[in-house]
mmCIF file of C-alpha atoms and ligand atoms in Angstrom:
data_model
loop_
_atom_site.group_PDB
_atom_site.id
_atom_site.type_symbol
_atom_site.label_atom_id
_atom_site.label_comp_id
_atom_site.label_asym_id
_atom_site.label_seq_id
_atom_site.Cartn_x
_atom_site.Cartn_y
_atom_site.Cartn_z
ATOM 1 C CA UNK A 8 -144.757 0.157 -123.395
ATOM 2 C CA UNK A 9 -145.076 -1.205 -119.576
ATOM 3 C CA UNK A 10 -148.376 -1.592 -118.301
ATOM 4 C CA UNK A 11 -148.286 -2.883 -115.235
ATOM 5 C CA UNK A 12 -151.162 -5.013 -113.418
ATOM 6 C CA UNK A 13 -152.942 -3.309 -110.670
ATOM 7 C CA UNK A 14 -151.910 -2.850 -106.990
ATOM 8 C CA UNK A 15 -153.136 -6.289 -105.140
ATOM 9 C CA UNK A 16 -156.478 -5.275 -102.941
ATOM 10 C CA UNK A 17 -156.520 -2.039 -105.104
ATOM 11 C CA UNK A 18 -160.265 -0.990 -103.885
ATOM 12 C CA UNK A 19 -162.633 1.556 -105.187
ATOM 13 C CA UNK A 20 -161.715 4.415 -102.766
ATOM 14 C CA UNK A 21 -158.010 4.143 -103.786
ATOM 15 C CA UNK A 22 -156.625 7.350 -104.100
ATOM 16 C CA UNK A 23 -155.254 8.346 -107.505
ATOM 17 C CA UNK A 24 -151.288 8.150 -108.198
ATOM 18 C CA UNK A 25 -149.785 11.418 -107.010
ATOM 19 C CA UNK A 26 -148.160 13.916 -110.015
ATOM 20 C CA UNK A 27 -151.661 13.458 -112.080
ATOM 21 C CA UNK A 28 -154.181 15.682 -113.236
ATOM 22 C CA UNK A 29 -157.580 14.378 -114.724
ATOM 23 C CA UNK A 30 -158.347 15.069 -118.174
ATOM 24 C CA UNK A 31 -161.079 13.350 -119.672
ATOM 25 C CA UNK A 32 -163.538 10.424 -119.016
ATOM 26 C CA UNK A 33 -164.147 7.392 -121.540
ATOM 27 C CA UNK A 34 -166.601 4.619 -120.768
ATOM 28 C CA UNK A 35 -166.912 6.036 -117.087
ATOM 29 C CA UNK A 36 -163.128 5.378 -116.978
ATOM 30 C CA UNK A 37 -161.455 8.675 -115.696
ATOM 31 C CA UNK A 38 -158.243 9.471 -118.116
ATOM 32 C CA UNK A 39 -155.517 11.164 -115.669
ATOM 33 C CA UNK A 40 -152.273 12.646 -117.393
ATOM 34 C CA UNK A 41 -149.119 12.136 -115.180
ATOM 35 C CA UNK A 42 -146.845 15.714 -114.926
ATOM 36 C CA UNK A 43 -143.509 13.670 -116.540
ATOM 37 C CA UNK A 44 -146.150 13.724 -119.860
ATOM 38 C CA UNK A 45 -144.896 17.134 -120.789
ATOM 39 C CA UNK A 46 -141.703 15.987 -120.851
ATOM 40 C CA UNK A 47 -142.480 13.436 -123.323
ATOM 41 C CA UNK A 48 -143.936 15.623 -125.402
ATOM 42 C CA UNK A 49 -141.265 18.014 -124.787
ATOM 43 C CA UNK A 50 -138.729 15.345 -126.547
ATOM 44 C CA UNK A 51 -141.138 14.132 -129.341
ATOM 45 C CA UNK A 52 -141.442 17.918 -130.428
ATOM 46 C CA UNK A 53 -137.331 17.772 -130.321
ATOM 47 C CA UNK A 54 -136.733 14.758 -132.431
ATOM 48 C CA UNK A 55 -139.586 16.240 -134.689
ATOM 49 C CA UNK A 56 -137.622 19.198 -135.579
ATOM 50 C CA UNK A 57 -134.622 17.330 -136.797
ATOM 51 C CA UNK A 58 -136.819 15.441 -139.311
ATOM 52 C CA UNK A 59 -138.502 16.278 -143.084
ATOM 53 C CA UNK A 60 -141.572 16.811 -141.815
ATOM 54 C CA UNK A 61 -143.908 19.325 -141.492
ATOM 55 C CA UNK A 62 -145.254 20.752 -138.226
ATOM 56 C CA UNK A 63 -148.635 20.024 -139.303
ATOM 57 C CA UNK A 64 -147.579 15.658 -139.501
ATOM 58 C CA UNK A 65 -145.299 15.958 -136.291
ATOM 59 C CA UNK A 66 -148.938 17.429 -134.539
ATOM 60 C CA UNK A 67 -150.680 14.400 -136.089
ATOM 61 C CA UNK A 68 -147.927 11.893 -135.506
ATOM 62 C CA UNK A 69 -147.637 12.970 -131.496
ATOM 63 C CA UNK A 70 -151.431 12.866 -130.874
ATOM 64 C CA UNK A 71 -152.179 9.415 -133.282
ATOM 65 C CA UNK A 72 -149.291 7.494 -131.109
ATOM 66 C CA UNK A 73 -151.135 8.997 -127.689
ATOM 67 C CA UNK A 74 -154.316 8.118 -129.208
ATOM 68 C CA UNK A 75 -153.087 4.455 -130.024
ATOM 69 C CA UNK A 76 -151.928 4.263 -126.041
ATOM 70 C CA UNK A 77 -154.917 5.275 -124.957
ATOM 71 C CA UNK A 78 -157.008 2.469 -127.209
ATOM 72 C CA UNK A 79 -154.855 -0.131 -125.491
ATOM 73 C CA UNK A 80 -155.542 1.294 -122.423
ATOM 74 C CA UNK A 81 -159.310 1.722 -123.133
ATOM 75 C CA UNK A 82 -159.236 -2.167 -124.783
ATOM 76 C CA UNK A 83 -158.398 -3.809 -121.399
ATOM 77 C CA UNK A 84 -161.297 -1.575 -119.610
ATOM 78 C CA UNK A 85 -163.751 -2.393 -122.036
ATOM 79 C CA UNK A 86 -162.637 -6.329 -121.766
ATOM 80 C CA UNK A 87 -162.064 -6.357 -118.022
ATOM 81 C CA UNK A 88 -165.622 -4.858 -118.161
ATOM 82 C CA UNK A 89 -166.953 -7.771 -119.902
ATOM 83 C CA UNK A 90 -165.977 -9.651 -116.150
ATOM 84 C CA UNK A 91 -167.529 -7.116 -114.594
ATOM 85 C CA UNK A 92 -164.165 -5.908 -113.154
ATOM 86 C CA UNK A 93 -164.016 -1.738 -112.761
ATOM 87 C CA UNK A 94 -161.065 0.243 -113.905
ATOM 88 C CA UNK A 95 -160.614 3.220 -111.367
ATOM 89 C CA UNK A 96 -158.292 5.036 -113.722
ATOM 90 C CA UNK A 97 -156.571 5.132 -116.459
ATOM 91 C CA UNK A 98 -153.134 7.096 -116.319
ATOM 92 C CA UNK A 99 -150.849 8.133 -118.900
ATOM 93 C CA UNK A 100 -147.253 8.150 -117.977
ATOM 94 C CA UNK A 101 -144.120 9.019 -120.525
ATOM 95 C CA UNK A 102 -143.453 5.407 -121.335
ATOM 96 C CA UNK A 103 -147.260 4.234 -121.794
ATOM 97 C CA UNK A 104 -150.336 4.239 -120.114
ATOM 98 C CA UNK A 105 -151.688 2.750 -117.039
ATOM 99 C CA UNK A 106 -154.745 1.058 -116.283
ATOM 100 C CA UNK A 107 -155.597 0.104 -112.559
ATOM 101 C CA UNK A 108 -158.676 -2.062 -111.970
ATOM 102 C CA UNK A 109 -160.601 -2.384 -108.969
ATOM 103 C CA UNK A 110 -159.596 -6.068 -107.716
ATOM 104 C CA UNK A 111 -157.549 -9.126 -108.969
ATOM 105 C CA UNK A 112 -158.872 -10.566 -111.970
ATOM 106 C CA UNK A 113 -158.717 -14.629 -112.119
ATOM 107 C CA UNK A 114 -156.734 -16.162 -114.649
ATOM 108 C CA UNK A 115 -159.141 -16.695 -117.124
ATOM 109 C CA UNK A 116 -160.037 -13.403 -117.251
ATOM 110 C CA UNK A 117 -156.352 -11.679 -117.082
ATOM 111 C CA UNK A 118 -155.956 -13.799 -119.868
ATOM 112 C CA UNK A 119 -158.298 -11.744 -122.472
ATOM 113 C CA UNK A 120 -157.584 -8.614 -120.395
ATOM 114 C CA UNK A 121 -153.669 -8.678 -121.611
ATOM 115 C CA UNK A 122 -154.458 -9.792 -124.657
ATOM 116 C CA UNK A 123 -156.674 -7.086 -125.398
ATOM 117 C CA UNK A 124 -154.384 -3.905 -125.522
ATOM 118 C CA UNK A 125 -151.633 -5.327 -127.879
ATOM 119 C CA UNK A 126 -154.073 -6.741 -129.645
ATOM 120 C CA UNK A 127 -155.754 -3.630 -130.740
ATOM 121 C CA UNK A 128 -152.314 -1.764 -131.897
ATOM 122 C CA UNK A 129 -151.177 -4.563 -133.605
ATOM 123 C CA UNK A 130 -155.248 -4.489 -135.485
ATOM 124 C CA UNK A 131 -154.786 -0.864 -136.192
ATOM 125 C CA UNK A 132 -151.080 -1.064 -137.323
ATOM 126 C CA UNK A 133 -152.265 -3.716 -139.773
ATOM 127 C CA UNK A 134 -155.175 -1.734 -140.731
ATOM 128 C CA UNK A 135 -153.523 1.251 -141.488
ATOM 129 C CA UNK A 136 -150.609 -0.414 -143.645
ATOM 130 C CA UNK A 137 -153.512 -2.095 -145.439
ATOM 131 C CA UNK A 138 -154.380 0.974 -146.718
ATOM 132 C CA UNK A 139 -151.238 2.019 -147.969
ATOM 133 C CA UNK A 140 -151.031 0.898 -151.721
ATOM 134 C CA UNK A 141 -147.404 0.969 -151.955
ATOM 135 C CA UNK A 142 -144.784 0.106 -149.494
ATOM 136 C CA UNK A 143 -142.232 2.167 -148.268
ATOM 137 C CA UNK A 144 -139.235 0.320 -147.584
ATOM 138 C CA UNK A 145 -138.469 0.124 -143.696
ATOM 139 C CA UNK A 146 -135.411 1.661 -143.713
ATOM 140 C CA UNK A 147 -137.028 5.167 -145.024
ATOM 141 C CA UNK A 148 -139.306 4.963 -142.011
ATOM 142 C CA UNK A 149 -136.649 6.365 -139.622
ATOM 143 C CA UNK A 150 -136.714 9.335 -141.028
ATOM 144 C CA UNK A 151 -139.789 11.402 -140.495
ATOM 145 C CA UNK A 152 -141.054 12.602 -143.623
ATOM 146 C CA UNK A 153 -144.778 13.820 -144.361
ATOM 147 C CA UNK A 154 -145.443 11.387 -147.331
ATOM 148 C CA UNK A 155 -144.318 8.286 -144.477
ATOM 149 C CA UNK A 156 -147.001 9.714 -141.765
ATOM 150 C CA UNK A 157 -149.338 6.831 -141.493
ATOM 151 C CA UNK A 158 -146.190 4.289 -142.370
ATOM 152 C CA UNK A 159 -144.546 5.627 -139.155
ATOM 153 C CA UNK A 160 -148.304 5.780 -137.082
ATOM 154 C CA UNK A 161 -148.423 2.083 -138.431
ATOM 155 C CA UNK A 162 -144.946 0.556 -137.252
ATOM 156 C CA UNK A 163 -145.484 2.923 -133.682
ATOM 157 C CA UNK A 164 -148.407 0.747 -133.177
ATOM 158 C CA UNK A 165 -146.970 -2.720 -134.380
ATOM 159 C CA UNK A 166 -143.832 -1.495 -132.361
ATOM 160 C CA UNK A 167 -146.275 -0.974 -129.393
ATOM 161 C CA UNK A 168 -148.510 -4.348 -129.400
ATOM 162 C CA UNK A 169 -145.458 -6.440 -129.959
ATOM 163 C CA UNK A 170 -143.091 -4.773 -127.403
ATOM 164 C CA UNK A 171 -145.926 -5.237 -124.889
ATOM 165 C CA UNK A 172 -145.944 -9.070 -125.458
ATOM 166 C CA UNK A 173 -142.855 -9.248 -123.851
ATOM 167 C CA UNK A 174 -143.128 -11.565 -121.360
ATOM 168 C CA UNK A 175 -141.879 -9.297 -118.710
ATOM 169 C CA UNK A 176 -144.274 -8.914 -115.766
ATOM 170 C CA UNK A 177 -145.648 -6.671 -115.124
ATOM 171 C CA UNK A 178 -145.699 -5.756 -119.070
ATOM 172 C CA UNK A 179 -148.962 -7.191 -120.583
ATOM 173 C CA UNK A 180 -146.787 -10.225 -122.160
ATOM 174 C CA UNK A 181 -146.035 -10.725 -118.290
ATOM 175 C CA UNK A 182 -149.325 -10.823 -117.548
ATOM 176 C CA UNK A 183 -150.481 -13.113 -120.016
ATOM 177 C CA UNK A 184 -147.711 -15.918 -119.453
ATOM 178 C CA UNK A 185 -148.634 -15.370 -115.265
ATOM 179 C CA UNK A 186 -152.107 -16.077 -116.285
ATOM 180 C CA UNK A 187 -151.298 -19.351 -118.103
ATOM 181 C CA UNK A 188 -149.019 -20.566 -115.513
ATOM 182 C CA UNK A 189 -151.943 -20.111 -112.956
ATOM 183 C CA UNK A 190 -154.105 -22.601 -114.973
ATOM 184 C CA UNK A 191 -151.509 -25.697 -113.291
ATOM 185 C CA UNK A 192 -149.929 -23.530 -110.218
ATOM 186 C CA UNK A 193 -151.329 -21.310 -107.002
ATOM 187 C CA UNK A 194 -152.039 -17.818 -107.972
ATOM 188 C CA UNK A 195 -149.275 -16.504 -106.335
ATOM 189 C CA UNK A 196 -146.825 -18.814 -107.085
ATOM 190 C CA UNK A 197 -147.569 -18.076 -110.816
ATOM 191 C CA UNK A 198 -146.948 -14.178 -109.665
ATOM 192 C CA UNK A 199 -143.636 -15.622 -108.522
ATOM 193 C CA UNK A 200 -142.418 -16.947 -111.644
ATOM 194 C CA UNK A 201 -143.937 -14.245 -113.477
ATOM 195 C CA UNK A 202 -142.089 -11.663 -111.928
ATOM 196 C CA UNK A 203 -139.005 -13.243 -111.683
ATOM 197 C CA UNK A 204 -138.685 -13.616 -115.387
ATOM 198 C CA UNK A 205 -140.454 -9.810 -115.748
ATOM 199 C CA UNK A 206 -136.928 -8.859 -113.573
ATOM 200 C CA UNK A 207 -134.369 -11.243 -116.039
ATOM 201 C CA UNK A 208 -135.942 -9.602 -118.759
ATOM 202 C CA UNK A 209 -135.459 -6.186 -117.625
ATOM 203 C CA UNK A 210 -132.092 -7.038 -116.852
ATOM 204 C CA UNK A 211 -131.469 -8.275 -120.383
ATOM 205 C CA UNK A 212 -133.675 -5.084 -121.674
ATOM 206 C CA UNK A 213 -131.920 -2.663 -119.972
ATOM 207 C CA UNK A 214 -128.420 -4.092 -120.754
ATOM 208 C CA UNK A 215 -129.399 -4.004 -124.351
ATOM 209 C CA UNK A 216 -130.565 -0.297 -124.037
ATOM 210 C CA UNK A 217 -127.153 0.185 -122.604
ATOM 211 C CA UNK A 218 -125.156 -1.180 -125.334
ATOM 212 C CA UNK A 219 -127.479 0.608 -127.872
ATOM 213 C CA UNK A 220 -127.172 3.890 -126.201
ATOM 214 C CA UNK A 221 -131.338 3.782 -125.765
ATOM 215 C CA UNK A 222 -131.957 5.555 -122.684
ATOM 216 C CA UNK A 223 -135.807 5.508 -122.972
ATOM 217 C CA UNK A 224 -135.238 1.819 -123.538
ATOM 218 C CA UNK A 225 -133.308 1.726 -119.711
ATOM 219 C CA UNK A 226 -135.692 4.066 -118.582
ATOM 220 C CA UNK A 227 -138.504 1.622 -119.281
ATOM 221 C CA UNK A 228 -136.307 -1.490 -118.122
ATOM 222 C CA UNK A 229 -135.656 0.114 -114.657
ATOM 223 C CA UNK A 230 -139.956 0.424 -114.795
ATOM 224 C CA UNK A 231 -140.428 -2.537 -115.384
ATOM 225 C CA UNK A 232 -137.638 -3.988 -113.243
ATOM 226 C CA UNK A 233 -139.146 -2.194 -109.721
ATOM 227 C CA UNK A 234 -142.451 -3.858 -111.076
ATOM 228 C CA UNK A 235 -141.551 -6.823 -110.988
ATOM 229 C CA UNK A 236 -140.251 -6.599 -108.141
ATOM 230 C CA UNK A 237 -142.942 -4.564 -106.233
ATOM 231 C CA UNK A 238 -145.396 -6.950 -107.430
ATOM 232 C CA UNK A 239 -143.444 -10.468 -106.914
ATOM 233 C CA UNK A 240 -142.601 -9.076 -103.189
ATOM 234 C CA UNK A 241 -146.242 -8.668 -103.080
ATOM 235 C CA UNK A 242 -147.209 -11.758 -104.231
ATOM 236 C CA UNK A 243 -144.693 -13.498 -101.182
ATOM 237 C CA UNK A 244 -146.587 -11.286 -98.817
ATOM 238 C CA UNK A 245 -150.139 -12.698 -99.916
ATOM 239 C CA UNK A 246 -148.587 -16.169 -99.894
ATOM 240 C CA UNK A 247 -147.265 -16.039 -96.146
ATOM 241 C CA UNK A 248 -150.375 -13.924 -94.562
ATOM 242 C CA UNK A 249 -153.066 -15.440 -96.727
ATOM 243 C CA UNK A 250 -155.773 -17.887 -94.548
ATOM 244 C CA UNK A 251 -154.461 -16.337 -90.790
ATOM 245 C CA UNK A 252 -156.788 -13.824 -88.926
ATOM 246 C CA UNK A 253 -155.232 -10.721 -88.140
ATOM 247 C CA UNK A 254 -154.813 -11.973 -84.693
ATOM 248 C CA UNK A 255 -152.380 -14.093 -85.376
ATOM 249 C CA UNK A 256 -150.288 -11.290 -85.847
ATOM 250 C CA UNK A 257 -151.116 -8.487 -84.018
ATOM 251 C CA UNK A 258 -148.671 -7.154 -80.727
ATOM 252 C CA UNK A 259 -150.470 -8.089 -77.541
ATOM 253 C CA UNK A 260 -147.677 -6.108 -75.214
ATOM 254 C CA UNK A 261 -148.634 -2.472 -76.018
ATOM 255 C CA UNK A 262 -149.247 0.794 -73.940
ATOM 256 C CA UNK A 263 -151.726 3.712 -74.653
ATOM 257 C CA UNK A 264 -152.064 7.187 -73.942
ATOM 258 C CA UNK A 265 -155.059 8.975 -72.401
ATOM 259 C CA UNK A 266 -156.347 11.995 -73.913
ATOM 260 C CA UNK A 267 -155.413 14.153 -70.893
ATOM 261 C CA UNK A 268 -152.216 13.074 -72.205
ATOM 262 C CA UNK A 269 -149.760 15.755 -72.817
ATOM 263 C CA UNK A 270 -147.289 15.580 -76.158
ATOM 264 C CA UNK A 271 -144.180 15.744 -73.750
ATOM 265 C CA UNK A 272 -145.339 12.972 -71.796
ATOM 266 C CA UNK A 273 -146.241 11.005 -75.329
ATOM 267 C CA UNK A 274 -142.745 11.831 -76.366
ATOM 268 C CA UNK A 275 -141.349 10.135 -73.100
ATOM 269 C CA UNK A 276 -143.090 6.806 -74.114
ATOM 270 C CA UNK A 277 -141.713 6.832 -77.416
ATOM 271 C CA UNK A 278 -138.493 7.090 -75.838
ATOM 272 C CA UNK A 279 -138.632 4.602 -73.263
ATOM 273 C CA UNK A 280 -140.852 2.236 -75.626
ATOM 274 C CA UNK A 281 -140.371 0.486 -79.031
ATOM 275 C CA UNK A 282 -143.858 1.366 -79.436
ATOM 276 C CA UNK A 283 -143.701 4.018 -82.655
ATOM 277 C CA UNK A 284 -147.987 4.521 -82.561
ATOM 278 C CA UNK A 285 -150.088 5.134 -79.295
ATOM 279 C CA UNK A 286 -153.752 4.093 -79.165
ATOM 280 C CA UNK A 287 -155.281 7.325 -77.496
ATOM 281 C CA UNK A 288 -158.132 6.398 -74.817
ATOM 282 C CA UNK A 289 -161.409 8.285 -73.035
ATOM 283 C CA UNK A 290 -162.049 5.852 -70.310
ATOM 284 C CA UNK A 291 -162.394 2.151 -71.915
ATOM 285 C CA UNK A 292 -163.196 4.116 -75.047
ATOM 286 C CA UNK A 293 -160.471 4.131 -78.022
ATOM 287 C CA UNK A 294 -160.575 7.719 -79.610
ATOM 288 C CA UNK A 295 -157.568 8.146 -81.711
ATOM 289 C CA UNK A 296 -154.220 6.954 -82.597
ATOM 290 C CA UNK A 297 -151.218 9.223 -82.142
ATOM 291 C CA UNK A 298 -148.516 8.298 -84.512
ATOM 292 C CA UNK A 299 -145.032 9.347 -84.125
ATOM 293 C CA UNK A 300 -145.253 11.733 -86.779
ATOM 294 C CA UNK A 301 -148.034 13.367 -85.405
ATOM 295 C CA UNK A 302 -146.113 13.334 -82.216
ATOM 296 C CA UNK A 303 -143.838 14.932 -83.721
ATOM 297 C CA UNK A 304 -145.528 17.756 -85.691
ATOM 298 C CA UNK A 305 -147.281 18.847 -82.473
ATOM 299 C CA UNK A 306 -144.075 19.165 -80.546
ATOM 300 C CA UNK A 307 -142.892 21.430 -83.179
ATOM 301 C CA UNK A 308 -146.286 23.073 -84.035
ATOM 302 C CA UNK A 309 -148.059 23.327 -80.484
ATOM 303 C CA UNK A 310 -145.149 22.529 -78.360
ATOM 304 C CA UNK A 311 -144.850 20.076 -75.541
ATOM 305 C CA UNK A 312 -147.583 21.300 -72.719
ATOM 306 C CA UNK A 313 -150.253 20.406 -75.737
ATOM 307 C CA UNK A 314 -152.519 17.490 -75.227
ATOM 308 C CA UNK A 315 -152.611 14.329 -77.176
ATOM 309 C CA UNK A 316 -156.328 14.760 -78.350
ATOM 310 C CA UNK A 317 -155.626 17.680 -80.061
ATOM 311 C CA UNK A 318 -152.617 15.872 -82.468
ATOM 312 C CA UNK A 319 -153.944 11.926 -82.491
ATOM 313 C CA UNK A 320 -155.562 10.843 -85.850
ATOM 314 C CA UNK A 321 -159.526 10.283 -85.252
ATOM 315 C CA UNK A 322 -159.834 8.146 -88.607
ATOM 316 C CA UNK A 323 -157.038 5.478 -87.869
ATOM 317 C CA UNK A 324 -157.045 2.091 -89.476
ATOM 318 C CA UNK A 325 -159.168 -0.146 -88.036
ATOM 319 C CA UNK A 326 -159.148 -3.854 -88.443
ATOM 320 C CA UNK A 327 -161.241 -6.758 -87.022
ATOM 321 C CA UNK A 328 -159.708 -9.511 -85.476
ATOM 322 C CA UNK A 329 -160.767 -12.568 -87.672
ATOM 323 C CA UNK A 330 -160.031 -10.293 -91.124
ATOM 324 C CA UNK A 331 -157.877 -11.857 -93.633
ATOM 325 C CA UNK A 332 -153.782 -10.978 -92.941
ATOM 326 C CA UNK A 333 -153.409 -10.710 -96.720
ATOM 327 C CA UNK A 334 -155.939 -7.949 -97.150
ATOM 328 C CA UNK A 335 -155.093 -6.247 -94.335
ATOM 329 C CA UNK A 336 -151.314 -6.486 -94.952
ATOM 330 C CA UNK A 337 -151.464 -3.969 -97.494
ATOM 331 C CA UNK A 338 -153.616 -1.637 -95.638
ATOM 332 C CA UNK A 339 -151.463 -1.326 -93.125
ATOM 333 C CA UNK A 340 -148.302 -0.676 -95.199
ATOM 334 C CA UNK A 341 -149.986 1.764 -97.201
ATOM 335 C CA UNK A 342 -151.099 3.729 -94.381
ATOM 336 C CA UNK A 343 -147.824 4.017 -92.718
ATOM 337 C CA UNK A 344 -148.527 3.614 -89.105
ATOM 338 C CA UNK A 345 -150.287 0.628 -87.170
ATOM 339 C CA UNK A 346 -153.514 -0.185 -87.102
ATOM 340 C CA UNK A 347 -155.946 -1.371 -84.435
ATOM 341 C CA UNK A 348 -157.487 -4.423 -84.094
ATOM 342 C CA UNK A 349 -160.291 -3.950 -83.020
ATOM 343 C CA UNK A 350 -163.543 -6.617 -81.901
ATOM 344 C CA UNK A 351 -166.064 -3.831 -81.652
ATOM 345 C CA UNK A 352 -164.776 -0.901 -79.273
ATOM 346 C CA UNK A 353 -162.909 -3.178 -77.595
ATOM 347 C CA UNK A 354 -159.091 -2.977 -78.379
ATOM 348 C CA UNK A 355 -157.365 -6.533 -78.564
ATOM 349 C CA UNK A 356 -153.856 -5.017 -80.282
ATOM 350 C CA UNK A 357 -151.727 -3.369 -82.891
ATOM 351 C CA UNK A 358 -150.913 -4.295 -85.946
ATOM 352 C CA UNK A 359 -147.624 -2.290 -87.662
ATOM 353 C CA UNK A 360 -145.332 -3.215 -90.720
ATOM 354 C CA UNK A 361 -142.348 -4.723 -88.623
ATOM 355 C CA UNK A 362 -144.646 -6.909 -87.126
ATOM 356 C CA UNK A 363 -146.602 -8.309 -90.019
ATOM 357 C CA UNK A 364 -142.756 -8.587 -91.605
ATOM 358 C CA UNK A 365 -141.634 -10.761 -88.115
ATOM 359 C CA UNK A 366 -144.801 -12.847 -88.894
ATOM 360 C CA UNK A 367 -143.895 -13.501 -92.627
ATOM 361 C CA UNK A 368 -140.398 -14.212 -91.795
ATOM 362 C CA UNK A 369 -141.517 -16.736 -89.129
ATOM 363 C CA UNK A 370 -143.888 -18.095 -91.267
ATOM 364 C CA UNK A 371 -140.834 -18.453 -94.373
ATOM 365 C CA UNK A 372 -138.753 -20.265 -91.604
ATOM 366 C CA UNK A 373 -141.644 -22.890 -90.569
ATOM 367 C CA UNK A 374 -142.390 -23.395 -94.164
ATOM 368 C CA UNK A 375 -138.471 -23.891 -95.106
ATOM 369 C CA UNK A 376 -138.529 -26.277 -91.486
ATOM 370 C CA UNK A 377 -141.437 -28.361 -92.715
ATOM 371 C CA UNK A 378 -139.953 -29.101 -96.753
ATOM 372 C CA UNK A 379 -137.138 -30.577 -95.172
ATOM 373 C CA UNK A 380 -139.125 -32.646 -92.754
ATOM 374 C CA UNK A 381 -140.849 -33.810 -95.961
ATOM 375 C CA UNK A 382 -137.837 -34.671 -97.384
ATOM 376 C CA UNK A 383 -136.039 -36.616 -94.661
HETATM 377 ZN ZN1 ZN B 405 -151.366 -3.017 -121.837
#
């Protein structure tokens, strides 16, 4: 089952994923069930009924296979522990479980972290076929009878640490063949190739899901597919951004709003602006940002005569001018609207997602510009 690595600059005070509810804590590590769960358990109750079995072993069968996605998931906490790396949370989703650590590991240490989950389902799938004294043959195993319980909790597991070792990034497998490519190439460069072949394998996944008529096979292919993708496009980002200030990007050109500021008269310098987020001001003194969504929920809430203070945003992002692009690049796309750069109280500019895109993209031309330089 997918497990993808965790969100690049992922920091302690990340929210959790929407849809979850937390269950239980292990090792510190808070255990968070997503809502689409039910619906797994929903189907493994319906393709228990068909079989031999009785309800008792389908009971056992549902909650040993959750248990042996939660050891995996538990197995790369306890490892990326060793490194002193946090997990924030653990999530179980349909299709596997989750893990999200607090910060990039380095290669070497991704290396035993990915290892680490399949690892431990393919120790207790071994285990627990060791302890069978005769062997069923495999064919019997598909369908579920109560005297092939721990054959079937064996070959989930085996099924589980080998399908992981795929080498589709973000899948553990993935993450393990990016980490060994880092050893000779850039980080991110590795993340390139990594998730490039995570997306041809998806591709060749999902097409063989579709000729077998496995929809939870697709269904994990697609997962894994936006993955790859998320995390590749991610990677590009870091590479382009990485070693500039956020200066070097920010928009100089900008207009702000005072507080006095009424909502219609915000509304007119949206319009007659491409400015989407207004820095509000007291005097020299920044107080808020008013984003066009507020804007717009306190023309329809409060109406137009309302001021600006009332509607701006008095926690907006706020970045100093020498801070790294490629941490602040995902701040600002995760927040939504721009953020201020900011040398003290003093406002230098505006960072937003088109611009840090413009920057990338003339950064991608001046690199393209300078390999064929190199090669004339
Ligand atoms: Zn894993």
């Amino acid at each position: 089952m997918p497990d993808p690595a965790p969100p690049p600059n992922a920091s302690p005070n990340d929210k959790p994923i929407p849809g979850t509810v937390g269950v239980l804590r292990i090792f510190g590590v808070p255990i968070r069930l997503h809502f689409t769960f039910l619906l797994l358990l929903v189907f493994l109750i319906f393709i228990g009924i068909g079989g031999k079995q009785s309800g008792m072993a389908t009971a056992i069968y549902i909650i040993a296979l959750f248990g042996s996605v939660l050891v995996h998931e538990v197995c790369h906490a306890l490892v990326a522990r060793l490194y002193g790396l946090r997990t924030s949370e653990i999530v179980m989703f349909p299709i596997g479980g989750v893990s999200r650590l607090e910060g990039q590991p380095k290669p070497r240490q991704e290396l035993p972290i990915a290892l680490a989950g399949p690892a431990s389902n393919l120790v207790i799938g071994l285990v627990l076929l060791a302890t069978q004294h005769d062997f069923l043959p495999l064919a019997t195993l598909s369908v579920p009878t109560d005297a092939n319980l721990v054959e079937r909790i064996a070959a989930g597991n085996l099924l589980l640490g080998l399908f992981n070792l795929l080498p589709a990034y973000p899948m553990d497998g993935g993450r393990i063949l990016r980490s060994l490519i880092a050893l000779r190439k850039p980080e991110e460069e590795a993340t390139q190739i990594a998730a490039s072949a995570g997306q041809f394998f998806a591709v060749a996944m999902g097409l063989f899901g579709l000729l077998s008529g496995n929809f939870l096979l697709m269904f994990v292919a697609l997962f894994v597919y936006l993955g790859a993708q998320q995390e590749g496009a991610a990677a590009r980002g870091r590479s382009l951004t990485s070693g500039f200030p956020a200066r070097a990007a920010m928009i100089t050109d900008f207009r702000t709003l005072s507080h006095g500021n009424t909502i219609r008269e915000a509304g007119d310098l949206l319009l007659s602006t491409s400015q989407q987020d207004f820095p509000v001001t007291h005097g020299d003194e920044v107080i808020g940002l008013l984003s066009r969504s507020a804007l717009m929920r306190a023309m329809l809430r409060e109406g137009p005569e309302s001021y600006v203070a009332a509607a701006m945003d008095r926690n907006f992002l706020r970045v100093p001018p020498d801070a790294d692009l490629a941490t602040v690049l995902p701040q600002v796309l995760s927040a939504g609207h721009a953020a201020l750069v900011m040398d003290g109280e003093r406002l230098l500019g505006l960072l937003t997602a088109e611009n840090l895109y413009e920057f990338m993209l003339l950064r991608q031309v001046s690199q393209a510009q300078a390999r064929m330089t190199h090669r004339e």
